[in-house]
PDB file of C-alpha atoms and ligand atoms in Angstrom:
ATOM      1  CA  UNK A 122     100.681 151.636  78.022  1.00  0.00           C
ATOM      2  CA  UNK A 123      99.415 155.131  77.591  1.00  0.00           C
ATOM      3  CA  UNK A 124      96.225 155.890  79.591  1.00  0.00           C
ATOM      4  CA  UNK A 125      95.346 159.414  79.149  1.00  0.00           C
ATOM      5  CA  UNK A 126      92.963 159.810  76.324  1.00  0.00           C
ATOM      6  CA  UNK A 127      94.907 161.671  73.740  1.00  0.00           C
ATOM      7  CA  UNK A 128      97.927 159.485  74.127  1.00  0.00           C
ATOM      8  CA  UNK A 129      95.691 156.328  73.978  1.00  0.00           C
ATOM      9  CA  UNK A 130      94.480 157.387  70.678  1.00  0.00           C
ATOM     10  CA  UNK A 131      97.900 158.203  69.439  1.00  0.00           C
ATOM     11  CA  UNK A 132      99.183 154.662  70.606  1.00  0.00           C
ATOM     12  CA  UNK A 133      96.274 152.958  68.714  1.00  0.00           C
ATOM     13  CA  UNK A 134      97.214 154.859  65.552  1.00  0.00           C
ATOM     14  CA  UNK A 135     100.870 154.030  65.859  1.00  0.00           C
ATOM     15  CA  UNK A 136     100.216 150.353  66.340  1.00  0.00           C
ATOM     16  CA  UNK A 137      97.781 150.260  63.485  1.00  0.00           C
ATOM     17  CA  UNK A 138     100.087 152.165  61.122  1.00  0.00           C
ATOM     18  CA  UNK A 139     102.921 149.767  61.926  1.00  0.00           C
ATOM     19  CA  UNK A 140     100.743 146.779  61.082  1.00  0.00           C
ATOM     20  CA  UNK A 141      99.294 148.450  57.814  1.00  0.00           C
ATOM     21  CA  UNK A 142     102.683 149.191  56.672  1.00  0.00           C
ATOM     22  CA  UNK A 143     103.778 145.512  56.472  1.00  0.00           C
ATOM     23  CA  UNK A 144     100.990 144.204  54.357  1.00  0.00           C
ATOM     24  CA  UNK A 145      98.695 145.419  51.615  1.00  0.00           C
ATOM     25  CA  UNK A 146      95.861 143.120  52.938  1.00  0.00           C
ATOM     26  CA  UNK A 147      93.155 145.164  54.694  1.00  0.00           C
ATOM     27  CA  UNK A 148      91.266 142.814  56.998  1.00  0.00           C
ATOM     28  CA  UNK A 149      87.648 143.180  58.013  1.00  0.00           C
ATOM     29  CA  UNK A 150      87.478 140.077  60.095  1.00  0.00           C
ATOM     30  CA  UNK A 151      89.687 139.508  63.189  1.00  0.00           C
ATOM     31  CA  UNK A 152      90.088 136.197  65.024  1.00  0.00           C
ATOM     32  CA  UNK A 153      91.527 135.979  68.565  1.00  0.00           C
ATOM     33  CA  UNK A 154      92.712 132.403  69.194  1.00  0.00           C
ATOM     34  CA  UNK A 155      92.510 130.967  72.673  1.00  0.00           C
ATOM     35  CA  UNK A 156      94.578 128.434  74.583  1.00  0.00           C
ATOM     36  CA  UNK A 157      95.608 125.694  72.360  1.00  0.00           C
ATOM     37  CA  UNK A 158      93.547 126.921  69.519  1.00  0.00           C
ATOM     38  CA  UNK A 159      96.454 128.736  67.714  1.00  0.00           C
ATOM     39  CA  UNK A 160      96.464 125.904  65.154  1.00  0.00           C
ATOM     40  CA  UNK A 161      94.113 127.784  63.009  1.00  0.00           C
ATOM     41  CA  UNK A 162      96.995 130.036  62.188  1.00  0.00           C
ATOM     42  CA  UNK A 163      98.225 127.117  60.036  1.00  0.00           C
ATOM     43  CA  UNK A 164      95.481 127.682  57.572  1.00  0.00           C
ATOM     44  CA  UNK A 165      96.131 131.237  56.868  1.00  0.00           C
ATOM     45  CA  UNK A 166      97.595 132.038  53.423  1.00  0.00           C
ATOM     46  CA  UNK A 167      99.887 134.839  52.183  1.00  0.00           C
ATOM     47  CA  UNK A 168     100.310 135.765  55.806  1.00  0.00           C
ATOM     48  CA  UNK A 169     102.732 138.330  57.278  1.00  0.00           C
ATOM     49  CA  UNK A 170     103.610 137.417  60.780  1.00  0.00           C
ATOM     50  CA  UNK A 171     104.377 140.313  63.181  1.00  0.00           C
ATOM     51  CA  UNK A 172     105.643 139.512  66.653  1.00  0.00           C
ATOM     52  CA  UNK A 173     103.705 141.424  69.293  1.00  0.00           C
ATOM     53  CA  UNK A 174     107.037 142.677  70.707  1.00  0.00           C
ATOM     54  CA  UNK A 175     107.665 144.622  67.373  1.00  0.00           C
ATOM     55  CA  UNK A 176     104.320 146.368  67.446  1.00  0.00           C
ATOM     56  CA  UNK A 177     104.407 149.816  69.098  1.00  0.00           C
ATOM     57  CA  UNK A 178     102.526 149.832  72.491  1.00  0.00           C
ATOM     58  CA  UNK A 179     101.561 146.135  72.150  1.00  0.00           C
ATOM     59  CA  UNK A 180     102.003 144.054  75.369  1.00  0.00           C
ATOM     60  CA  UNK A 181     103.485 140.487  75.194  1.00  0.00           C
ATOM     61  CA  UNK A 182     101.673 137.337  76.202  1.00  0.00           C
ATOM     62  CA  UNK A 183     103.451 135.449  78.890  1.00  0.00           C
ATOM     63  CA  UNK A 184     101.435 132.152  79.147  1.00  0.00           C
ATOM     64  CA  UNK A 185     102.533 128.799  78.019  1.00  0.00           C
ATOM     65  CA  UNK A 186     100.401 127.670  75.136  1.00  0.00           C
ATOM     66  CA  UNK A 187      99.965 131.222  73.976  1.00  0.00           C
ATOM     67  CA  UNK A 188     102.160 132.339  71.107  1.00  0.00           C
ATOM     68  CA  UNK A 189     102.708 136.011  70.650  1.00  0.00           C
ATOM     69  CA  UNK A 190     102.243 137.041  67.119  1.00  0.00           C
ATOM     70  CA  UNK A 191      99.814 138.806  64.927  1.00  0.00           C
ATOM     71  CA  UNK A 192      99.129 137.417  61.489  1.00  0.00           C
ATOM     72  CA  UNK A 193      97.458 139.109  58.676  1.00  0.00           C
ATOM     73  CA  UNK A 194      96.540 137.103  55.592  1.00  0.00           C
ATOM     74  CA  UNK A 195      93.812 135.122  53.778  1.00  0.00           C
ATOM     75  CA  UNK A 196      91.598 132.703  55.417  1.00  0.00           C
ATOM     76  CA  UNK A 197      88.868 130.976  53.432  1.00  0.00           C
ATOM     77  CA  UNK A 198      89.298 133.559  50.735  1.00  0.00           C
ATOM     78  CA  UNK A 199      88.833 136.481  53.089  1.00  0.00           C
ATOM     79  CA  UNK A 200      91.395 138.976  54.368  1.00  0.00           C
ATOM     80  CA  UNK A 201      91.745 138.446  58.092  1.00  0.00           C
ATOM     81  CA  UNK A 202      93.790 139.543  61.062  1.00  0.00           C
ATOM     82  CA  UNK A 203      94.641 136.809  63.541  1.00  0.00           C
ATOM     83  CA  UNK A 204      95.916 137.156  67.023  1.00  0.00           C
ATOM     84  CA  UNK A 205      97.867 134.032  68.028  1.00  0.00           C
ATOM     85  CA  UNK A 206      97.926 134.562  71.719  1.00  0.00           C
ATOM     86  CA  UNK A 207      96.058 137.136  73.627  1.00  0.00           C
ATOM     87  CA  UNK A 208      96.481 139.076  76.904  1.00  0.00           C
ATOM     88  CA  UNK A 209      94.905 138.182  80.067  1.00  0.00           C
ATOM     89  CA  UNK A 210      94.223 140.159  83.299  1.00  0.00           C
ATOM     90  CA  UNK A 211      95.820 137.384  85.346  1.00  0.00           C
ATOM     91  CA  UNK A 212      99.140 138.257  83.738  1.00  0.00           C
ATOM     92  CA  UNK A 213      99.029 141.610  85.399  1.00  0.00           C
ATOM     93  CA  UNK A 214      97.595 143.692  82.644  1.00  0.00           C
ATOM     94  CA  UNK A 215      94.710 146.081  83.072  1.00  0.00           C
ATOM     95  CA  UNK A 216      91.542 145.583  81.041  1.00  0.00           C
ATOM     96  CA  UNK A 217      92.314 148.526  78.801  1.00  0.00           C
ATOM     97  CA  UNK A 218      95.734 146.892  77.969  1.00  0.00           C
ATOM     98  CA  UNK A 219      93.987 143.454  77.340  1.00  0.00           C
ATOM     99  CA  UNK A 220      91.543 145.177  74.865  1.00  0.00           C
ATOM    100  CA  UNK A 221      94.232 147.353  73.313  1.00  0.00           C
ATOM    101  CA  UNK A 222      94.547 145.085  70.199  1.00  0.00           C
ATOM    102  CA  UNK A 223      90.746 145.300  69.692  1.00  0.00           C
ATOM    103  CA  UNK A 224      91.153 149.120  69.529  1.00  0.00           C
ATOM    104  CA  UNK A 225      93.924 148.587  66.956  1.00  0.00           C
ATOM    105  CA  UNK A 226      91.819 146.164  64.990  1.00  0.00           C
ATOM    106  CA  UNK A 227      88.970 148.887  64.719  1.00  0.00           C
ATOM    107  CA  UNK A 228      91.606 151.389  63.519  1.00  0.00           C
ATOM    108  CA  UNK A 229      92.503 148.896  60.735  1.00  0.00           C
ATOM    109  CA  UNK A 230      88.921 148.565  59.607  1.00  0.00           C
ATOM    110  CA  UNK A 231      87.885 145.343  61.404  1.00  0.00           C
ATOM    111  CA  UNK A 232      84.067 145.106  61.531  1.00  0.00           C
ATOM    112  CA  UNK A 233      83.708 141.442  62.853  1.00  0.00           C
ATOM    113  CA  UNK A 234      85.500 139.811  65.703  1.00  0.00           C
ATOM    114  CA  UNK A 235      85.609 135.975  66.186  1.00  0.00           C
ATOM    115  CA  UNK A 236      86.912 135.418  69.616  1.00  0.00           C
ATOM    116  CA  UNK A 237      87.616 131.858  70.833  1.00  0.00           C
ATOM    117  CA  UNK A 238      88.690 130.627  74.202  1.00  0.00           C
ATOM    118  CA  UNK A 239      89.148 127.535  76.306  1.00  0.00           C
ATOM    119  CA  UNK A 240      86.590 127.238  79.085  1.00  0.00           C
ATOM    120  CA  UNK A 241      85.526 124.944  81.793  1.00  0.00           C
ATOM    121  CA  UNK A 242      82.064 123.414  81.435  1.00  0.00           C
ATOM    122  CA  UNK A 243      79.569 124.474  84.121  1.00  0.00           C
ATOM    123  CA  UNK A 244      76.492 123.162  82.429  1.00  0.00           C
ATOM    124  CA  UNK A 245      76.389 119.393  83.461  1.00  0.00           C
ATOM    125  CA  UNK A 246      75.084 118.311  80.035  1.00  0.00           C
ATOM    126  CA  UNK A 247      78.358 119.555  78.501  1.00  0.00           C
ATOM    127  CA  UNK A 248      81.316 117.302  77.682  1.00  0.00           C
ATOM    128  CA  UNK A 249      85.028 118.143  77.168  1.00  0.00           C
ATOM    129  CA  UNK A 250      85.538 118.826  73.622  1.00  0.00           C
ATOM    130  CA  UNK A 251      82.210 120.473  73.023  1.00  0.00           C
ATOM    131  CA  UNK A 252      82.221 123.790  71.159  1.00  0.00           C
ATOM    132  CA  UNK A 253      79.931 126.443  72.672  1.00  0.00           C
ATOM    133  CA  UNK A 254      78.593 129.520  70.918  1.00  0.00           C
ATOM    134  CA  UNK A 255      78.678 132.342  73.581  1.00  0.00           C
ATOM    135  CA  UNK A 256      75.175 133.629  73.766  1.00  0.00           C
ATOM    136  CA  UNK A 257      76.010 136.229  76.487  1.00  0.00           C
ATOM    137  CA  UNK A 258      78.532 136.784  79.249  1.00  0.00           C
ATOM    138  CA  UNK A 259      78.679 137.470  83.029  1.00  0.00           C
ATOM    139  CA  UNK A 260      81.435 139.913  83.848  1.00  0.00           C
ATOM    140  CA  UNK A 261      82.790 138.332  87.029  1.00  0.00           C
ATOM    141  CA  UNK A 262      86.139 140.052  86.562  1.00  0.00           C
ATOM    142  CA  UNK A 263      84.627 143.259  87.969  1.00  0.00           C
ATOM    143  CA  UNK A 264      86.881 145.333  85.743  1.00  0.00           C
ATOM    144  CA  UNK A 265      85.878 147.062  82.605  1.00  0.00           C
ATOM    145  CA  UNK A 266      88.091 148.363  79.785  1.00  0.00           C
ATOM    146  CA  UNK A 267      85.971 151.449  79.309  1.00  0.00           C
ATOM    147  CA  UNK A 268      86.586 152.893  82.859  1.00  0.00           C
ATOM    148  CA  UNK A 269      88.150 156.298  82.474  1.00  0.00           C
ATOM    149  CA  UNK A 270      87.467 159.240  80.091  1.00  0.00           C
ATOM    150  CA  UNK A 271      85.350 158.094  77.073  1.00  0.00           C
ATOM    151  CA  UNK A 272      86.668 158.818  73.620  1.00  0.00           C
ATOM    152  CA  UNK A 273      83.511 159.600  71.825  1.00  0.00           C
ATOM    153  CA  UNK A 274      85.169 159.152  68.494  1.00  0.00           C
ATOM    154  CA  UNK A 275      85.450 155.473  69.269  1.00  0.00           C
ATOM    155  CA  UNK A 276      81.968 154.944  71.029  1.00  0.00           C
ATOM    156  CA  UNK A 277      79.480 156.145  73.446  1.00  0.00           C
ATOM    157  CA  UNK A 278      79.936 156.454  77.202  1.00  0.00           C
ATOM    158  CA  UNK A 279      77.286 153.748  78.000  1.00  0.00           C
ATOM    159  CA  UNK A 280      77.350 151.206  75.319  1.00  0.00           C
ATOM    160  CA  UNK A 281      74.496 148.770  74.989  1.00  0.00           C
ATOM    161  CA  UNK A 282      75.294 145.165  75.841  1.00  0.00           C
ATOM    162  CA  UNK A 283      71.861 143.594  75.385  1.00  0.00           C
ATOM    163  CA  UNK A 284      73.204 141.696  72.314  1.00  0.00           C
ATOM    164  CA  UNK A 285      77.015 141.560  72.901  1.00  0.00           C
ATOM    165  CA  UNK A 286      77.366 138.409  70.933  1.00  0.00           C
ATOM    166  CA  UNK A 287      75.588 138.891  67.653  1.00  0.00           C
ATOM    167  CA  UNK A 288      72.496 136.655  67.248  1.00  0.00           C
ATOM    168  CA  UNK A 289      72.879 136.644  63.481  1.00  0.00           C
ATOM    169  CA  UNK A 290      76.461 135.487  63.653  1.00  0.00           C
ATOM    170  CA  UNK A 291      75.437 132.828  65.954  1.00  0.00           C
ATOM    171  CA  UNK A 292      72.794 131.604  63.552  1.00  0.00           C
ATOM    172  CA  UNK A 293      75.312 131.822  60.740  1.00  0.00           C
ATOM    173  CA  UNK A 294      77.764 129.630  62.884  1.00  0.00           C
ATOM    174  CA  UNK A 295      75.151 127.070  63.658  1.00  0.00           C
ATOM    175  CA  UNK A 296      74.074 126.704  60.036  1.00  0.00           C
ATOM    176  CA  UNK A 297      77.711 126.312  58.902  1.00  0.00           C
ATOM    177  CA  UNK A 298      78.157 123.692  61.766  1.00  0.00           C
ATOM    178  CA  UNK A 299      75.232 121.790  60.448  1.00  0.00           C
ATOM    179  CA  UNK A 300      76.497 121.642  56.952  1.00  0.00           C
ATOM    180  CA  UNK A 301      79.931 120.484  58.263  1.00  0.00           C
ATOM    181  CA  UNK A 302      78.568 118.133  60.920  1.00  0.00           C
ATOM    182  CA  UNK A 303      80.007 120.159  63.735  1.00  0.00           C
ATOM    183  CA  UNK A 304      77.479 120.475  66.595  1.00  0.00           C
ATOM    184  CA  UNK A 305      77.489 123.500  68.866  1.00  0.00           C
ATOM    185  CA  UNK A 306      76.362 123.943  72.335  1.00  0.00           C
ATOM    186  CA  UNK A 307      75.115 127.514  73.203  1.00  0.00           C
ATOM    187  CA  UNK A 308      75.458 129.267  76.498  1.00  0.00           C
ATOM    188  CA  UNK A 309      76.498 131.926  78.920  1.00  0.00           C
ATOM    189  CA  UNK A 310      80.204 132.492  79.549  1.00  0.00           C
ATOM    190  CA  UNK A 311      81.209 133.648  83.074  1.00  0.00           C
ATOM    191  CA  UNK A 312      84.496 135.619  82.759  1.00  0.00           C
ATOM    192  CA  UNK A 313      86.699 135.454  85.892  1.00  0.00           C
ATOM    193  CA  UNK A 314      90.129 136.857  86.660  1.00  0.00           C
ATOM    194  CA  UNK A 315      91.967 133.707  87.458  1.00  0.00           C
ATOM    195  CA  UNK A 316      94.702 132.549  87.403  1.00  0.00           C
ATOM    196  CA  UNK A 317      93.756 129.959  89.987  1.00  0.00           C
ATOM    197  CA  UNK A 318      90.933 127.701  88.826  1.00  0.00           C
ATOM    198  CA  UNK A 319      87.620 128.055  90.518  1.00  0.00           C
ATOM    199  CA  UNK A 320      86.586 126.137  93.723  1.00  0.00           C
ATOM    200  CA  UNK A 321      83.559 123.787  93.451  1.00  0.00           C
ATOM    201  CA  UNK A 322      81.571 126.174  95.628  1.00  0.00           C
ATOM    202  CA  UNK A 323      82.208 129.000  93.026  1.00  0.00           C
ATOM    203  CA  UNK A 324      81.192 126.687  90.246  1.00  0.00           C
ATOM    204  CA  UNK A 325      77.953 125.933  92.034  1.00  0.00           C
ATOM    205  CA  UNK A 326      77.362 129.673  92.299  1.00  0.00           C
ATOM    206  CA  UNK A 327      78.104 130.271  88.681  1.00  0.00           C
ATOM    207  CA  UNK A 328      75.568 127.478  87.696  1.00  0.00           C
ATOM    208  CA  UNK A 329      72.967 129.096  90.058  1.00  0.00           C
ATOM    209  CA  UNK A 330      73.606 132.474  88.291  1.00  0.00           C
ATOM    210  CA  UNK A 331      72.935 131.045  84.901  1.00  0.00           C
ATOM    211  CA  UNK A 332      76.532 130.399  83.598  1.00  0.00           C
ATOM    212  CA  UNK A 333      77.157 127.485  81.260  1.00  0.00           C
ATOM    213  CA  UNK A 334      80.991 127.909  81.042  1.00  0.00           C
ATOM    214  CA  UNK A 335      83.673 129.632  82.897  1.00  0.00           C
ATOM    215  CA  UNK A 336      86.947 131.162  81.598  1.00  0.00           C
ATOM    216  CA  UNK A 337      89.612 133.816  82.197  1.00  0.00           C
ATOM    217  CA  UNK A 338      89.445 135.928  78.952  1.00  0.00           C
ATOM    218  CA  UNK A 339      87.086 137.266  76.388  1.00  0.00           C
ATOM    219  CA  UNK A 340      84.941 139.603  78.329  1.00  0.00           C
ATOM    220  CA  UNK A 341      87.306 142.684  78.122  1.00  0.00           C
ATOM    221  CA  UNK A 342      87.838 142.251  74.481  1.00  0.00           C
ATOM    222  CA  UNK A 343      84.109 141.817  73.772  1.00  0.00           C
ATOM    223  CA  UNK A 344      83.266 144.990  75.738  1.00  0.00           C
ATOM    224  CA  UNK A 345      85.762 147.046  73.872  1.00  0.00           C
ATOM    225  CA  UNK A 346      84.579 145.596  70.519  1.00  0.00           C
ATOM    226  CA  UNK A 347      80.920 146.379  71.273  1.00  0.00           C
ATOM    227  CA  UNK A 348      81.956 149.894  72.419  1.00  0.00           C
ATOM    228  CA  UNK A 349      83.642 150.406  69.043  1.00  0.00           C
ATOM    229  CA  UNK A 350      80.742 148.985  66.968  1.00  0.00           C
ATOM    230  CA  UNK A 351      82.458 145.698  66.058  1.00  0.00           C
ATOM    231  CA  UNK A 352      80.057 142.666  65.766  1.00  0.00           C
ATOM    232  CA  UNK A 353      81.316 139.601  67.964  1.00  0.00           C
ATOM    233  CA  UNK A 354      81.031 135.917  67.461  1.00  0.00           C
ATOM    234  CA  UNK A 355      82.409 134.022  70.604  1.00  0.00           C
ATOM    235  CA  UNK A 356      83.241 130.235  70.554  1.00  0.00           C
ATOM    236  CA  UNK A 357      84.315 128.462  73.797  1.00  0.00           C
ATOM    237  CA  UNK A 358      86.153 125.157  73.482  1.00  0.00           C
ATOM    238  CA  UNK A 359      84.865 123.236  76.564  1.00  0.00           C
ATOM    239  CA  UNK A 360      88.368 121.767  77.544  1.00  0.00           C
ATOM    240  CA  UNK A 361      87.405 120.412  80.890  1.00  0.00           C
ATOM    241  CA  UNK A 362      84.348 120.027  83.264  1.00  0.00           C
ATOM    242  CA  UNK A 363      84.635 122.795  85.808  1.00  0.00           C
ATOM    243  CA  UNK A 364      85.823 122.285  89.359  1.00  0.00           C
ATOM    244  CA  UNK A 365      84.086 119.832  91.538  1.00  0.00           C
ATOM    245  CA  UNK A 366      82.069 118.315  88.677  1.00  0.00           C
ATOM    246  CA  UNK A 367      84.286 115.187  88.196  1.00  0.00           C
ATOM    247  CA  UNK A 368      86.281 113.521  90.838  1.00  0.00           C
ATOM    248  CA  UNK A 369      89.613 114.929  89.591  1.00  0.00           C
ATOM    249  CA  UNK A 370      91.859 117.978  89.625  1.00  0.00           C
ATOM    250  CA  UNK A 371      91.990 120.563  86.915  1.00  0.00           C
ATOM    251  CA  UNK A 372      95.181 121.323  85.115  1.00  0.00           C
ATOM    252  CA  UNK A 373      96.383 123.582  82.280  1.00  0.00           C
ATOM    253  CA  UNK A 374      97.714 120.353  80.598  1.00  0.00           C
ATOM    254  CA  UNK A 375      94.145 118.983  80.345  1.00  0.00           C
ATOM    255  CA  UNK A 376      93.046 122.308  78.742  1.00  0.00           C
ATOM    256  CA  UNK A 377      95.794 122.007  76.182  1.00  0.00           C
ATOM    257  CA  UNK A 378      95.139 118.194  75.505  1.00  0.00           C
ATOM    258  CA  UNK A 379      91.365 118.772  74.922  1.00  0.00           C
ATOM    259  CA  UNK A 380      91.979 121.822  72.627  1.00  0.00           C
ATOM    260  CA  UNK A 381      94.366 119.525  70.648  1.00  0.00           C
ATOM    261  CA  UNK A 382      91.694 116.839  70.224  1.00  0.00           C
ATOM    262  CA  UNK A 383      89.068 119.230  68.907  1.00  0.00           C
ATOM    263  CA  UNK A 384      91.396 121.196  66.557  1.00  0.00           C
ATOM    264  CA  UNK A 385      90.250 119.422  63.377  1.00  0.00           C
ATOM    265  CA  UNK A 386      86.633 120.235  63.751  1.00  0.00           C
ATOM    266  CA  UNK A 387      87.478 123.658  65.188  1.00  0.00           C
ATOM    267  CA  UNK A 388      89.529 124.653  62.138  1.00  0.00           C
ATOM    268  CA  UNK A 389      86.971 123.376  59.720  1.00  0.00           C
ATOM    269  CA  UNK A 390      84.197 125.161  61.270  1.00  0.00           C
ATOM    270  CA  UNK A 391      85.933 128.467  61.858  1.00  0.00           C
ATOM    271  CA  UNK A 392      87.109 128.423  58.108  1.00  0.00           C
ATOM    272  CA  UNK A 393      83.571 127.703  57.056  1.00  0.00           C
ATOM    273  CA  UNK A 394      82.216 130.537  59.176  1.00  0.00           C
ATOM    274  CA  UNK A 395      84.766 133.013  57.826  1.00  0.00           C
ATOM    275  CA  UNK A 396      83.879 131.886  54.205  1.00  0.00           C
ATOM    276  CA  UNK A 397      80.339 132.774  54.799  1.00  0.00           C
ATOM    277  CA  UNK A 398      80.648 136.056  56.710  1.00  0.00           C
ATOM    278  CA  UNK A 399      79.167 138.834  54.661  1.00  0.00           C
ATOM    279  CA  UNK A 400      81.618 141.636  53.430  1.00  0.00           C
ATOM    280  CA  UNK A 401      81.277 144.801  55.272  1.00  0.00           C
ATOM    281  CA  UNK A 402      79.544 147.575  53.325  1.00  0.00           C
ATOM    282  CA  UNK A 403      82.239 149.936  51.996  1.00  0.00           C
TER     283      UNK A 403
HETATM  284  N1  HPA L 380      88.126 127.555  84.604  1.00  0.00           N
HETATM  285  C1  HPA L 380      88.542 128.791  84.188  1.00  0.00           C
HETATM  286  N2  HPA L 380      89.213 128.916  83.098  1.00  0.00           N
HETATM  287  C2  HPA L 380      89.345 127.891  82.232  1.00  0.00           C
HETATM  288  C3  HPA L 380      88.785 126.554  82.635  1.00  0.00           C
HETATM  289  C4  HPA L 380      88.145 126.559  83.868  1.00  0.00           C
HETATM  290  O1  HPA L 380      87.773 125.362  84.305  1.00  0.00           O
HETATM  291  N3  HPA L 380      89.161 125.671  81.637  1.00  0.00           N
HETATM  292  C5  HPA L 380      89.813 126.463  80.652  1.00  0.00           C
HETATM  293  N4  HPA L 380      89.891 127.656  81.013  1.00  0.00           N
END
């Protein structure tokens, strides 16, 4: 993918134009669906589906359990863009590639990003199947999508990250959850590169550092979103207790199985949240 500044802007515009040509729907809300959480795509109406491989400059996801299509349609009465399958740095992509779709969302007029992921529970009071509102993150990927020349037409050189995950959106999510009988945990997400799961020593370190969950995504997308002024709501599905917390090995199968178990509650609460998101000011 193009890296020099001018050609990056051109790539963003080309990708956005390709998507905009395929639908009259103009989404203000975007959803990124994490491992095993792609089921939400079933709830979308009047959708056009665009395979990532057809979108100019889009990378293609290579992980099992991650589809590779972008949907634009209506969810809970709102125009949305949905990414079924995302890109991870462990696939070999740089952070600027992983966050490229967020740039395209911004170009399309998106103002709110609802990002979901599967994560390991680091907080001992969590249980597999819990949903956690991300209150903050720790960037343990030691990579940043904003490295390189800054495009000041997108955002500032040194973006503020003191409220990366909108407090207002977390409150809205919590109140929707209360109405629908879906409880949320809340906590700090530590983003790691993967793809190996963590060691028990690493998990003890993350707990000491204040993390409640650990996962291999979300951080680059959130940084790019904040850079471009998009509000972020992050929800982790705690698919497993992190390494060393239970006397059993971790597997991607367990991640997928737990995601499958919570999908009903997850779909319900995300639809409820989307329904209540305020329309952006014109
Ligand atoms: N660690 C990192 N990423 C994950 C985990 C985990 O335990 N579970 C799901 N994604």
